[in-house]
Coordinates of C-alpha atoms in Angstrom, one line a residue:
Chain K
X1 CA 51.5 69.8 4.1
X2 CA 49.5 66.6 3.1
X3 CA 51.2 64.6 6.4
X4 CA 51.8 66.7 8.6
X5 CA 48.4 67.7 8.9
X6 CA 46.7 64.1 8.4
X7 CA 49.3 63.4 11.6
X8 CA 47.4 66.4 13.6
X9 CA 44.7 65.1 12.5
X10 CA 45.4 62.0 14.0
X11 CA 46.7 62.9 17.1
X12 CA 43.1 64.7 17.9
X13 CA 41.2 62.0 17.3
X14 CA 43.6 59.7 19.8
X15 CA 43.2 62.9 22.2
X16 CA 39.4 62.5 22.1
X17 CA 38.9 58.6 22.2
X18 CA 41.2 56.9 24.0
X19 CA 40.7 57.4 27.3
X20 CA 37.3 55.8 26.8
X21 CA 38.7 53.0 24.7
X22 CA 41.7 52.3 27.2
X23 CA 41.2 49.1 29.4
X24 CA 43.0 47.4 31.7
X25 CA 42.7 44.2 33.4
X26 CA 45.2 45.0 36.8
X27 CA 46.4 48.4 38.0
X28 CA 49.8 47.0 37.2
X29 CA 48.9 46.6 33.7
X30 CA 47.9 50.2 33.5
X31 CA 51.0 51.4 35.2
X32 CA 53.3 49.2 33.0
X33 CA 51.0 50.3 29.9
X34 CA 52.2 54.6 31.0
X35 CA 55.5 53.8 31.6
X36 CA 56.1 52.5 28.5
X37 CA 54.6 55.2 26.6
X38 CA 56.5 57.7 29.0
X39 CA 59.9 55.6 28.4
X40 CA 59.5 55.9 24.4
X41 CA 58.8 59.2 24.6
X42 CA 62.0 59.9 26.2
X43 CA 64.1 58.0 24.0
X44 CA 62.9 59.7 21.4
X45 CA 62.8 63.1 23.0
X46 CA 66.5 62.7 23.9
X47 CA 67.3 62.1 20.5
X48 CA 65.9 65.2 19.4
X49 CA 68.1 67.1 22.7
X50 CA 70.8 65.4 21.5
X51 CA 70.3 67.9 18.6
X52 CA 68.8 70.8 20.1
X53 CA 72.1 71.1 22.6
X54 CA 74.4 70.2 20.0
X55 CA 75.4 67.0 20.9
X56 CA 75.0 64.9 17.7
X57 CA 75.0 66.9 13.9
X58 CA 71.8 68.2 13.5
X59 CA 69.8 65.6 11.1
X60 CA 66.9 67.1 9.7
X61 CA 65.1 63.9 8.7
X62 CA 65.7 62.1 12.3
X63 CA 64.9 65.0 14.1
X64 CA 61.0 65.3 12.0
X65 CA 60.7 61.2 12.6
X66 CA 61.7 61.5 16.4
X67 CA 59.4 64.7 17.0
X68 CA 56.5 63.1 15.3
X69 CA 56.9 59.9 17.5
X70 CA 57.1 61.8 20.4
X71 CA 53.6 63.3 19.1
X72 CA 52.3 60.3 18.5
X73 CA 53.0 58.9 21.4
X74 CA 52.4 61.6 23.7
X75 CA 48.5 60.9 23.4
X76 CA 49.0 57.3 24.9
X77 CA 49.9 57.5 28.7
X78 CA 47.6 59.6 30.1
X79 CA 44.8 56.5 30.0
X80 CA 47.0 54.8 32.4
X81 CA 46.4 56.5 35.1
X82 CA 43.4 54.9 36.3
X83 CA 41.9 54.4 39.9
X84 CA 43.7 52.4 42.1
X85 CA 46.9 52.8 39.8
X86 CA 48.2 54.7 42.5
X87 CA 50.2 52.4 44.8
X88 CA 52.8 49.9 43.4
X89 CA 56.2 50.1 40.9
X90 CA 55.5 54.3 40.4
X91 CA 56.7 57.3 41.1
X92 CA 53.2 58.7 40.3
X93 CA 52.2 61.3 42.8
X94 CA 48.8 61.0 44.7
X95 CA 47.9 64.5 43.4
X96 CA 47.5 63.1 39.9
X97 CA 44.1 61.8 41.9
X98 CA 43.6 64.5 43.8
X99 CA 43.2 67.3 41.7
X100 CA 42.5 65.2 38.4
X101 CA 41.6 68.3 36.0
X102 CA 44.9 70.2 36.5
X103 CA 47.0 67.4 35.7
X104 CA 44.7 66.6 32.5
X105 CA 45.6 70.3 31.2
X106 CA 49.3 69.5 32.2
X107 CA 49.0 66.5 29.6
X108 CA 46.8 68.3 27.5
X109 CA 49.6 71.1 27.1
X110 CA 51.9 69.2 26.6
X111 CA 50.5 67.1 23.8
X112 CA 50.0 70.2 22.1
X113 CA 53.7 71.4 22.3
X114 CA 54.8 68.0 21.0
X115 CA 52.0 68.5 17.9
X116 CA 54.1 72.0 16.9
X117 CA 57.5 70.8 18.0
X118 CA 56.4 67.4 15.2
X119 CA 55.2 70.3 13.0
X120 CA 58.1 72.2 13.5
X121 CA 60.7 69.7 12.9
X122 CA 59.4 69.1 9.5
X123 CA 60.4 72.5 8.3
X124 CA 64.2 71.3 9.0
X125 CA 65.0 74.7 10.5
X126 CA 67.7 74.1 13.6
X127 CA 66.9 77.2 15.3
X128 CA 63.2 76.9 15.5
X129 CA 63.3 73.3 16.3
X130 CA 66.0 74.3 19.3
X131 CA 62.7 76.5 20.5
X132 CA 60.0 74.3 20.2
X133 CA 61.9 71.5 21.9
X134 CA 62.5 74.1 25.0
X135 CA 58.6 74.6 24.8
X136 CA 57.9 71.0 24.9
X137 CA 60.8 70.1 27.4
X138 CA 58.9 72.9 29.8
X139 CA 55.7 71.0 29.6
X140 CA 57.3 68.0 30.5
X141 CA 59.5 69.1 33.7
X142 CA 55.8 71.1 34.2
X143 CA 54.1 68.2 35.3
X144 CA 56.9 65.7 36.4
X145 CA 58.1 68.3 39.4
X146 CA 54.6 68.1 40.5
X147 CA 53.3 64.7 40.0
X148 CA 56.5 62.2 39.6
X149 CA 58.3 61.8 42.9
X150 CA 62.0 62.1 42.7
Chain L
X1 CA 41.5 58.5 1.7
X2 CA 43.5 60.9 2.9
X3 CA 44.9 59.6 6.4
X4 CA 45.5 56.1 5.9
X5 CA 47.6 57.1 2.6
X6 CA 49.6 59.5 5.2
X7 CA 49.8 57.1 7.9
X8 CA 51.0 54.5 5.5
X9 CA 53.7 57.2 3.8
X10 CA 54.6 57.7 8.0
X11 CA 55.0 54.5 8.7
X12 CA 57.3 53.9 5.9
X13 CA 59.7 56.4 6.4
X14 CA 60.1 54.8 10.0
X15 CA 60.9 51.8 8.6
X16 CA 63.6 53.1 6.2
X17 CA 65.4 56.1 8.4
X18 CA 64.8 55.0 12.6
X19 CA 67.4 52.1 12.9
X20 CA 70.3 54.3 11.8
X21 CA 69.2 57.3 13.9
X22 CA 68.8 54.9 17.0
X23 CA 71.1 56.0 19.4
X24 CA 71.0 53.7 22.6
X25 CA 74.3 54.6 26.0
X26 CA 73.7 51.3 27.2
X27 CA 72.4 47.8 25.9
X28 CA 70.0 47.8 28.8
X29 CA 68.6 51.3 27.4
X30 CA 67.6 49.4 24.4
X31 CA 66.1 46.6 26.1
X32 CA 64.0 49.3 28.0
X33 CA 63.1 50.7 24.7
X34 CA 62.1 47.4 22.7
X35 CA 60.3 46.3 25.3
X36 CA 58.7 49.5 26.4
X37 CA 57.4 49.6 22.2
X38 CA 56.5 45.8 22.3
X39 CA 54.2 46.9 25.7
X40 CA 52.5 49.5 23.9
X41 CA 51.7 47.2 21.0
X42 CA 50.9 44.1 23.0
X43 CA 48.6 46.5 24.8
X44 CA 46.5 47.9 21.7
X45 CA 46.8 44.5 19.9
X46 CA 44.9 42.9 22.6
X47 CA 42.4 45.5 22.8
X48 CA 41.4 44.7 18.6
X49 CA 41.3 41.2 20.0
X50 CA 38.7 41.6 22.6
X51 CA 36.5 42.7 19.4
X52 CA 37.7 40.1 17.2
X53 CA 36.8 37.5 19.4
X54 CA 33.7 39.0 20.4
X55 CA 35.3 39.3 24.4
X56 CA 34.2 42.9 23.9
X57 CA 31.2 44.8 21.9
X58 CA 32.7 46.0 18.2
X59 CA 33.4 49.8 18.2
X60 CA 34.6 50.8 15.2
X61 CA 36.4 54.1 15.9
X62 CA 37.7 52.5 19.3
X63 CA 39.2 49.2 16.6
X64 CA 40.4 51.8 14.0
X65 CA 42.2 54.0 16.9
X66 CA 44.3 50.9 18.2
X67 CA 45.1 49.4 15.1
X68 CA 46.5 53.0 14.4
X69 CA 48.4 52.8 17.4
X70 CA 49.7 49.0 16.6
X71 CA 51.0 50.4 13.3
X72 CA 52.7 53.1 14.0
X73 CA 54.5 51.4 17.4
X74 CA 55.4 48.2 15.5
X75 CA 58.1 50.3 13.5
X76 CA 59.7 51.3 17.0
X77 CA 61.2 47.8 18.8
X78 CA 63.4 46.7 16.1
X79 CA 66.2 49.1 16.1
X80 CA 66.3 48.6 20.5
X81 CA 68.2 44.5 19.3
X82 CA 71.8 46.6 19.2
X83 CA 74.8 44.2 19.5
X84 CA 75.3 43.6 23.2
X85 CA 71.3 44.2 24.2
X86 CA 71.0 39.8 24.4
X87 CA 72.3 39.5 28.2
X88 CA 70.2 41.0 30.9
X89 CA 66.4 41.4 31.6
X90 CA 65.7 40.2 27.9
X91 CA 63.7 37.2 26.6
X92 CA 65.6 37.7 23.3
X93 CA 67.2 34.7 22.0
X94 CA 70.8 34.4 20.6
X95 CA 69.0 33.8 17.0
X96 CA 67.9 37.2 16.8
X97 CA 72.1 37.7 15.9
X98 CA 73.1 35.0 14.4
X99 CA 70.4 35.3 11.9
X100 CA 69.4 38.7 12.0
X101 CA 68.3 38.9 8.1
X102 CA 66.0 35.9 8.9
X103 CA 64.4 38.3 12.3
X104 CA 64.3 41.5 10.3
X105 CA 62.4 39.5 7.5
X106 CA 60.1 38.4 9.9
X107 CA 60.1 41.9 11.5
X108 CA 58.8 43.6 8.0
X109 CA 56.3 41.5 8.0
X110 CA 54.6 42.1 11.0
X111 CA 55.1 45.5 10.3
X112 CA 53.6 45.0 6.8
X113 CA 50.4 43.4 8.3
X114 CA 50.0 45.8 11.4
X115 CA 49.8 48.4 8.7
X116 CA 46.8 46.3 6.5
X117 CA 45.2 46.0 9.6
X118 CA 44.9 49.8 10.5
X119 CA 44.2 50.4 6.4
X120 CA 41.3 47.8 7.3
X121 CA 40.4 48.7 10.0
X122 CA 39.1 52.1 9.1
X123 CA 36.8 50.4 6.8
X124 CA 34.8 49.3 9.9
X125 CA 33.9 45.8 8.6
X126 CA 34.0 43.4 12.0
X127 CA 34.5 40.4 9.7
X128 CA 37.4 42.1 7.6
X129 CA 39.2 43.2 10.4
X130 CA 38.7 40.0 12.1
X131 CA 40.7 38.2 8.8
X132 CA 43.6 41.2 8.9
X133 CA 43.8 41.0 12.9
X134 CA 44.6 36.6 12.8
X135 CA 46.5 37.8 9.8
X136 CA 48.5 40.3 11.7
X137 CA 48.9 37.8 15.1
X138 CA 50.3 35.1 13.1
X139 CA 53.3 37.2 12.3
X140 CA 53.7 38.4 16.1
X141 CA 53.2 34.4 16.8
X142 CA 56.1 33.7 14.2
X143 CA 59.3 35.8 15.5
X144 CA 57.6 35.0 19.4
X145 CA 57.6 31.1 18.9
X146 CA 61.3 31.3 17.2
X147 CA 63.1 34.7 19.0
X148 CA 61.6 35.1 22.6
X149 CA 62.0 32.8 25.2
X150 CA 59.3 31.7 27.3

């Protein structure tokens, strides 16, 4: 239980201090900077789909190393969305300004479905990884209907 | 003791299992993906750097949370260099192919360093992580100068 705990751990602590820490020099460097996190995150994410629906043989050590990226990187976007990162190459909606503490708790849930899915997908068992990645993939359509444009 | 061990223990299973689970539909996909990884790392590294070179006051928690970050992305890019991913919106050179034991070499070692850095930079020493941060850019430097373009 030594990592997966130490990786909770972990992902608390980013939860907490980032934001604060994050800096960037040009909105476009913030926008670039969320993007990316957002675009690993779905690669990895897929992967672990790929499994859930049956698409690829179920492999229980990829699908604990994909889950814990996505936790781990779930905790890095959400400091790009800074002030004035609003207009330019992004489909981020202006109510990610607008109403700033809702879509925090979007992010904030769904950090905290990736942590159990990571948690989860260490125990190796198909069935309950199939329904912690439904969880997760909830919070993620969750906040994207609302806040991505199409 | 306890995280860094874990982190370290994380970091290395990356290493070993990710490149066979990569799974990429289209050499563009993996481009998005390296790229997207080599953003996130670019981002964090320069954020330690501001400290090291004194651009920005020393926090220590802020220095050990990127350097966290740095490690654990710097295990990601690699497997996104699949055969067909050197044409498009790529800076890769041809040599990352035709000498790919040479690129991986120099890829472990980055990814060694990164992960001294983070171990390092927990121990809060300015001076220390000043040493493991050149230590750590001189291996981004070395694959940059031979395998991107400018």
């Amino acid at each position: 239980m030594k990592s997966p705990l130490s990786i909770a751990a972990v992902v608390a602590a980013l939860t907490m201090a980032l934001p604060a820490a994050a800096q960037f020099a040009k909105p476009e460097d913030a926008i670039k900077y969320r993007q990316s996190g957002m675009s690993l995150m779905a690669a990895h994410f897929g992967r672990l789909g790929a499994m859930a629906n049956g698409k690829v043989p179920f492999d229980a050590n990829a699908a604990a190393e994909n889950a814990e990226v996505v936790a781990f990187v779930s905790k890095l976007p959400f400091s790009g969305f800074v002030e004035g990162s609003d207009k330019g190459n992004t489909k981020a909606k202006p109510e990610i300004w607008s109403e700033p503490d809702k879509f925090r708790a979007g992010a904030r849930n769904m950090q905290g479905e990736a942590v159990k899915l990571s948690l989860v997908a260490k125990g190796g068992n198909l069935d309950r990884i199939k329904a912690a990645f439904g969880e997760t993939a909830k919070t993620c359509k969750g906040c994207h209907d609302t806040y991505r444009a199409q």
